[in-house]
Amino acid sequence: LGKKKENTKWEKLSISQYTEIVAPYGATVATTLPDGSYVKLNGGSSLKFSKLYGHHERNVILSGEGYFEVKKSTKQFKVSTDILQIVVLGTVFNVSAYPEDDQASATLDQGSVSVMEKTTRKNTLLKPNMQYSYDKKTHLSSLSTLSIARRWTDNYIIADRDDIKKFAKKIERKYNVKIVISEELLGKCLYTGAFKGETLKEILDIYDNPGKKRFTNFDITGDLSGLPEDVRNQKDTQSELLAFS
């Protein structure tokens, strides 16, 4: 479960003049593009580029989530998704754009990037540690500053006020499983926190939250003074804060 495939051989598909790299559920795929740029794909993602890549242009098409370390060049590097287009020259950034997700985002680590929402063609310039998010339902975008550098590329599963459906989807992609959610849970829970190194069983045990507890059964970090006594006494040092609200 959750195994990595580093420097994997590209999966080439005979569709037009494109090469496609695929990361299936339960795996990540890392490779180097012809111009020396590094790309790592999260589970359930794909990246396509043409045979012209590196010669006349540096354009890629992303479905899912990818982490990019772009080699500096006079040629622009463009990432196109179903909603966004990101343009850079040389920088380090992450794009999450799964077609089935309600949100798409671009997060900048180093350098600068320009993010364009394709419908309105509105451009937004990002600085390091900034994240651009676009809501497909409301068609609204937002900017936020990230203070904690936890990434899926470091084997984290990260939730930031995710509803149960969104968080379950992240687990499905990580472990190549299907999670069925009861109707009565939809729209009632928001998850915030980070996992690193847990097995699928450990995470599913955390999901199992019988009774009336507001927090799952593992160690809560930070200021615990406002929490119920039974929550403050819970211990599982492998995990970080995960709250239901």
Short mmCIF file of N, CA and C in Angstrom, two decimals, residues 69-159:
data_model
loop_
_atom_site.label_atom_id
_atom_site.label_comp_id
_atom_site.label_asym_id
_atom_site.label_seq_id
_atom_site.Cartn_x
_atom_site.Cartn_y
_atom_site.Cartn_z
N GLU A 69 9.56 20.93 -10.18
CA GLU A 69 10.78 21.71 -10.02
C GLU A 69 11.27 22.01 -11.43
N VAL A 70 10.97 23.24 -11.88
CA VAL A 70 11.15 23.59 -13.28
C VAL A 70 12.55 24.13 -13.54
N LYS A 71 13.20 23.57 -14.54
CA LYS A 71 14.52 24.01 -14.97
C LYS A 71 14.40 25.39 -15.61
N LYS A 72 15.31 26.29 -15.23
CA LYS A 72 15.26 27.64 -15.80
C LYS A 72 15.55 27.61 -17.30
N SER A 73 14.80 28.45 -18.02
CA SER A 73 14.96 28.51 -19.47
C SER A 73 14.32 29.81 -19.96
N THR A 74 14.66 30.21 -21.17
CA THR A 74 13.99 31.36 -21.77
C THR A 74 12.59 30.99 -22.25
N LYS A 75 12.32 29.70 -22.39
CA LYS A 75 10.99 29.24 -22.80
C LYS A 75 10.09 29.10 -21.59
N GLN A 76 8.88 29.62 -21.66
CA GLN A 76 7.92 29.49 -20.57
C GLN A 76 7.54 28.03 -20.36
N PHE A 77 7.29 27.68 -19.12
CA PHE A 77 6.80 26.35 -18.76
C PHE A 77 5.32 26.53 -18.39
N LYS A 78 4.42 25.84 -19.10
CA LYS A 78 2.99 26.00 -18.88
C LYS A 78 2.37 24.68 -18.43
N VAL A 79 1.58 24.75 -17.36
CA VAL A 79 0.80 23.60 -16.89
C VAL A 79 -0.67 23.93 -17.12
N SER A 80 -1.36 23.11 -17.91
CA SER A 80 -2.78 23.30 -18.17
C SER A 80 -3.58 22.21 -17.48
N THR A 81 -4.65 22.62 -16.78
CA THR A 81 -5.60 21.68 -16.19
C THR A 81 -6.98 21.99 -16.78
N ASP A 82 -8.02 21.32 -16.29
CA ASP A 82 -9.35 21.59 -16.80
C ASP A 82 -9.82 23.00 -16.46
N ILE A 83 -9.27 23.60 -15.39
CA ILE A 83 -9.72 24.90 -14.91
C ILE A 83 -8.64 25.96 -14.98
N LEU A 84 -7.40 25.59 -14.65
CA LEU A 84 -6.32 26.56 -14.49
C LEU A 84 -5.22 26.40 -15.53
N GLN A 85 -4.49 27.51 -15.73
CA GLN A 85 -3.23 27.47 -16.48
C GLN A 85 -2.17 28.19 -15.67
N ILE A 86 -1.04 27.52 -15.43
CA ILE A 86 0.05 28.08 -14.62
C ILE A 86 1.23 28.30 -15.54
N VAL A 87 1.82 29.50 -15.48
CA VAL A 87 2.95 29.86 -16.36
C VAL A 87 4.14 30.26 -15.50
N VAL A 88 5.32 29.67 -15.79
CA VAL A 88 6.55 29.97 -15.04
C VAL A 88 7.73 29.95 -16.01
N LEU A 89 8.89 30.38 -15.52
CA LEU A 89 10.15 30.23 -16.25
C LEU A 89 11.03 29.20 -15.56
N GLY A 90 11.20 29.33 -14.25
CA GLY A 90 11.97 28.36 -13.48
C GLY A 90 11.61 28.52 -12.02
N THR A 91 11.00 27.50 -11.43
CA THR A 91 10.51 27.65 -10.07
C THR A 91 10.08 26.29 -9.51
N VAL A 92 9.61 26.28 -8.25
CA VAL A 92 9.15 25.06 -7.58
C VAL A 92 7.73 25.31 -7.09
N PHE A 93 6.80 24.45 -7.52
CA PHE A 93 5.40 24.67 -7.16
C PHE A 93 4.62 23.36 -7.23
N ASN A 94 3.39 23.40 -6.69
CA ASN A 94 2.51 22.24 -6.68
C ASN A 94 1.17 22.64 -7.28
N VAL A 95 0.57 21.75 -8.06
CA VAL A 95 -0.76 21.98 -8.62
C VAL A 95 -1.64 20.79 -8.28
N SER A 96 -2.82 21.06 -7.74
CA SER A 96 -3.81 20.01 -7.48
C SER A 96 -5.05 20.32 -8.29
N ALA A 97 -5.39 19.45 -9.24
CA ALA A 97 -6.51 19.71 -10.15
C ALA A 97 -7.14 18.39 -10.59
N TYR A 98 -7.65 17.62 -9.63
CA TYR A 98 -8.37 16.40 -9.96
C TYR A 98 -9.73 16.79 -10.55
N PRO A 99 -10.10 16.25 -11.69
CA PRO A 99 -11.38 16.62 -12.32
C PRO A 99 -12.58 16.41 -11.41
N GLU A 100 -12.53 15.38 -10.54
CA GLU A 100 -13.68 15.07 -9.69
C GLU A 100 -13.74 15.92 -8.43
N ASP A 101 -12.69 16.69 -8.13
CA ASP A 101 -12.68 17.52 -6.92
C ASP A 101 -13.40 18.85 -7.17
N ASP A 102 -13.97 19.40 -6.10
CA ASP A 102 -14.69 20.67 -6.19
C ASP A 102 -13.75 21.87 -6.23
N GLN A 103 -12.48 21.66 -5.84
CA GLN A 103 -11.52 22.75 -5.82
C GLN A 103 -10.26 22.38 -6.60
N ALA A 104 -9.63 23.41 -7.18
CA ALA A 104 -8.31 23.28 -7.79
C ALA A 104 -7.40 24.31 -7.12
N SER A 105 -6.11 23.98 -7.02
CA SER A 105 -5.21 24.90 -6.32
C SER A 105 -3.81 24.86 -6.91
N ALA A 106 -3.09 25.97 -6.70
CA ALA A 106 -1.67 26.06 -7.05
C ALA A 106 -0.94 26.65 -5.86
N THR A 107 0.16 26.00 -5.45
CA THR A 107 0.92 26.42 -4.28
C THR A 107 2.37 26.64 -4.68
N LEU A 108 2.91 27.80 -4.32
CA LEU A 108 4.27 28.16 -4.74
C LEU A 108 5.26 27.98 -3.60
N ASP A 109 6.36 27.26 -3.87
CA ASP A 109 7.45 27.10 -2.92
C ASP A 109 8.56 28.12 -3.16
N GLN A 110 9.01 28.21 -4.41
CA GLN A 110 10.12 29.10 -4.75
C GLN A 110 9.83 29.81 -6.07
N GLY A 111 10.40 31.02 -6.22
CA GLY A 111 10.27 31.75 -7.47
C GLY A 111 8.95 32.49 -7.56
N SER A 112 8.34 32.50 -8.74
CA SER A 112 7.05 33.13 -8.94
C SER A 112 6.31 32.41 -10.05
N VAL A 113 4.98 32.40 -9.96
CA VAL A 113 4.15 31.80 -11.00
C VAL A 113 2.94 32.70 -11.25
N SER A 114 2.42 32.60 -12.46
CA SER A 114 1.19 33.27 -12.82
C SER A 114 0.11 32.21 -13.01
N VAL A 115 -1.01 32.37 -12.31
CA VAL A 115 -2.12 31.42 -12.40
C VAL A 115 -3.29 32.09 -13.12
N MET A 116 -3.78 31.45 -14.17
CA MET A 116 -4.92 32.00 -14.90
C MET A 116 -6.11 31.06 -14.80
N GLU A 117 -7.26 31.60 -14.42
CA GLU A 117 -8.52 30.84 -14.43
C GLU A 117 -9.06 30.92 -15.85
N LYS A 118 -9.28 29.78 -16.50
CA LYS A 118 -9.52 29.75 -17.93
C LYS A 118 -10.84 30.40 -18.35
N THR A 119 -11.85 30.36 -17.50
CA THR A 119 -13.15 30.92 -17.87
C THR A 119 -13.10 32.44 -17.94
N THR A 120 -12.58 33.05 -16.90
CA THR A 120 -12.52 34.52 -16.84
C THR A 120 -11.23 35.08 -17.42
N ARG A 121 -10.23 34.20 -17.57
CA ARG A 121 -8.88 34.57 -18.03
C ARG A 121 -8.23 35.59 -17.08
N LYS A 122 -8.63 35.55 -15.83
CA LYS A 122 -8.04 36.40 -14.80
C LYS A 122 -6.72 35.81 -14.34
N ASN A 123 -5.67 36.65 -14.30
CA ASN A 123 -4.34 36.21 -13.89
C ASN A 123 -4.04 36.64 -12.46
N THR A 124 -3.40 35.74 -11.71
CA THR A 124 -2.98 36.03 -10.34
C THR A 124 -1.53 35.65 -10.18
N LEU A 125 -0.71 36.57 -9.68
CA LEU A 125 0.72 36.31 -9.48
C LEU A 125 0.95 35.83 -8.05
N LEU A 126 1.61 34.69 -7.91
CA LEU A 126 1.89 34.13 -6.59
C LEU A 126 3.32 34.40 -6.17
N LYS A 127 3.49 34.63 -4.87
CA LYS A 127 4.81 34.73 -4.26
C LYS A 127 5.04 33.47 -3.43
N PRO A 128 6.30 33.19 -3.02
CA PRO A 128 6.57 31.96 -2.25
C PRO A 128 5.68 31.83 -1.03
N ASN A 129 5.27 30.58 -0.75
CA ASN A 129 4.41 30.20 0.38
C ASN A 129 2.98 30.69 0.23
N MET A 130 2.58 31.04 -0.98
CA MET A 130 1.20 31.43 -1.24
C MET A 130 0.47 30.31 -1.97
N GLN A 131 -0.84 30.19 -1.69
CA GLN A 131 -1.66 29.20 -2.37
C GLN A 131 -2.87 29.88 -3.00
N TYR A 132 -3.09 29.56 -4.27
CA TYR A 132 -4.28 30.02 -5.00
C TYR A 132 -5.27 28.88 -5.04
N SER A 133 -6.52 29.13 -4.67
CA SER A 133 -7.56 28.11 -4.70
C SER A 133 -8.74 28.60 -5.52
N TYR A 134 -9.33 27.69 -6.28
CA TYR A 134 -10.50 28.01 -7.11
C TYR A 134 -11.61 27.02 -6.81
N ASP A 135 -12.79 27.54 -6.49
CA ASP A 135 -13.95 26.71 -6.17
C ASP A 135 -14.79 26.53 -7.44
N LYS A 136 -14.90 25.29 -7.90
CA LYS A 136 -15.60 25.02 -9.15
C LYS A 136 -17.11 25.25 -9.03
N LYS A 137 -17.66 25.13 -7.82
CA LYS A 137 -19.09 25.32 -7.63
C LYS A 137 -19.48 26.79 -7.60
N THR A 138 -18.74 27.59 -6.85
CA THR A 138 -19.06 29.01 -6.71
C THR A 138 -18.36 29.88 -7.73
N HIS A 139 -17.32 29.32 -8.39
CA HIS A 139 -16.50 30.05 -9.35
C HIS A 139 -15.74 31.21 -8.69
N LEU A 140 -15.46 31.07 -7.40
CA LEU A 140 -14.71 32.08 -6.67
C LEU A 140 -13.30 31.59 -6.39
N SER A 141 -12.34 32.52 -6.41
CA SER A 141 -10.96 32.18 -6.12
C SER A 141 -10.52 32.86 -4.83
N SER A 142 -9.47 32.33 -4.20
CA SER A 142 -8.96 32.91 -2.96
C SER A 142 -7.46 32.70 -2.88
N LEU A 143 -6.80 33.56 -2.09
CA LEU A 143 -5.37 33.45 -1.84
C LEU A 143 -5.15 33.26 -0.35
N SER A 144 -4.18 32.41 -0.01
CA SER A 144 -3.83 32.20 1.40
C SER A 144 -2.32 32.04 1.52
N THR A 145 -1.81 32.31 2.72
CA THR A 145 -0.39 32.15 3.01
C THR A 145 -0.20 30.90 3.86
N LEU A 146 0.72 30.04 3.46
CA LEU A 146 0.96 28.78 4.16
C LEU A 146 2.11 28.96 5.15
N SER A 147 1.87 28.57 6.40
CA SER A 147 2.90 28.71 7.43
C SER A 147 3.57 27.38 7.77
N ILE A 148 2.92 26.26 7.40
CA ILE A 148 3.46 24.94 7.71
C ILE A 148 3.75 24.20 6.41
N ALA A 149 4.99 23.77 6.25
CA ALA A 149 5.40 23.10 5.01
C ALA A 149 5.26 21.59 5.17
N ARG A 150 4.04 21.09 5.03
CA ARG A 150 3.79 19.64 5.00
C ARG A 150 3.26 19.30 3.63
N ARG A 151 3.86 18.31 2.98
CA ARG A 151 3.51 18.03 1.59
C ARG A 151 3.23 16.54 1.40
N TRP A 152 2.40 16.25 0.43
CA TRP A 152 2.16 14.85 0.06
C TRP A 152 3.45 14.23 -0.48
N THR A 153 4.35 15.06 -1.02
CA THR A 153 5.62 14.54 -1.53
C THR A 153 6.52 14.02 -0.41
N ASP A 154 6.24 14.45 0.82
CA ASP A 154 6.96 13.94 2.00
C ASP A 154 6.18 12.86 2.72
N ASN A 155 5.21 12.27 2.01
CA ASN A 155 4.40 11.16 2.51
C ASN A 155 3.35 11.58 3.53
N TYR A 156 2.94 12.84 3.51
CA TYR A 156 1.84 13.30 4.36
C TYR A 156 0.50 13.13 3.64
N ILE A 157 -0.54 12.89 4.41
CA ILE A 157 -1.92 13.09 3.97
C ILE A 157 -2.42 14.29 4.75
N ILE A 158 -2.77 15.37 4.06
CA ILE A 158 -3.06 16.64 4.71
C ILE A 158 -4.52 16.99 4.51
N ALA A 159 -5.17 17.43 5.59
CA ALA A 159 -6.55 17.91 5.53
C ALA A 159 -6.60 19.32 6.09
#
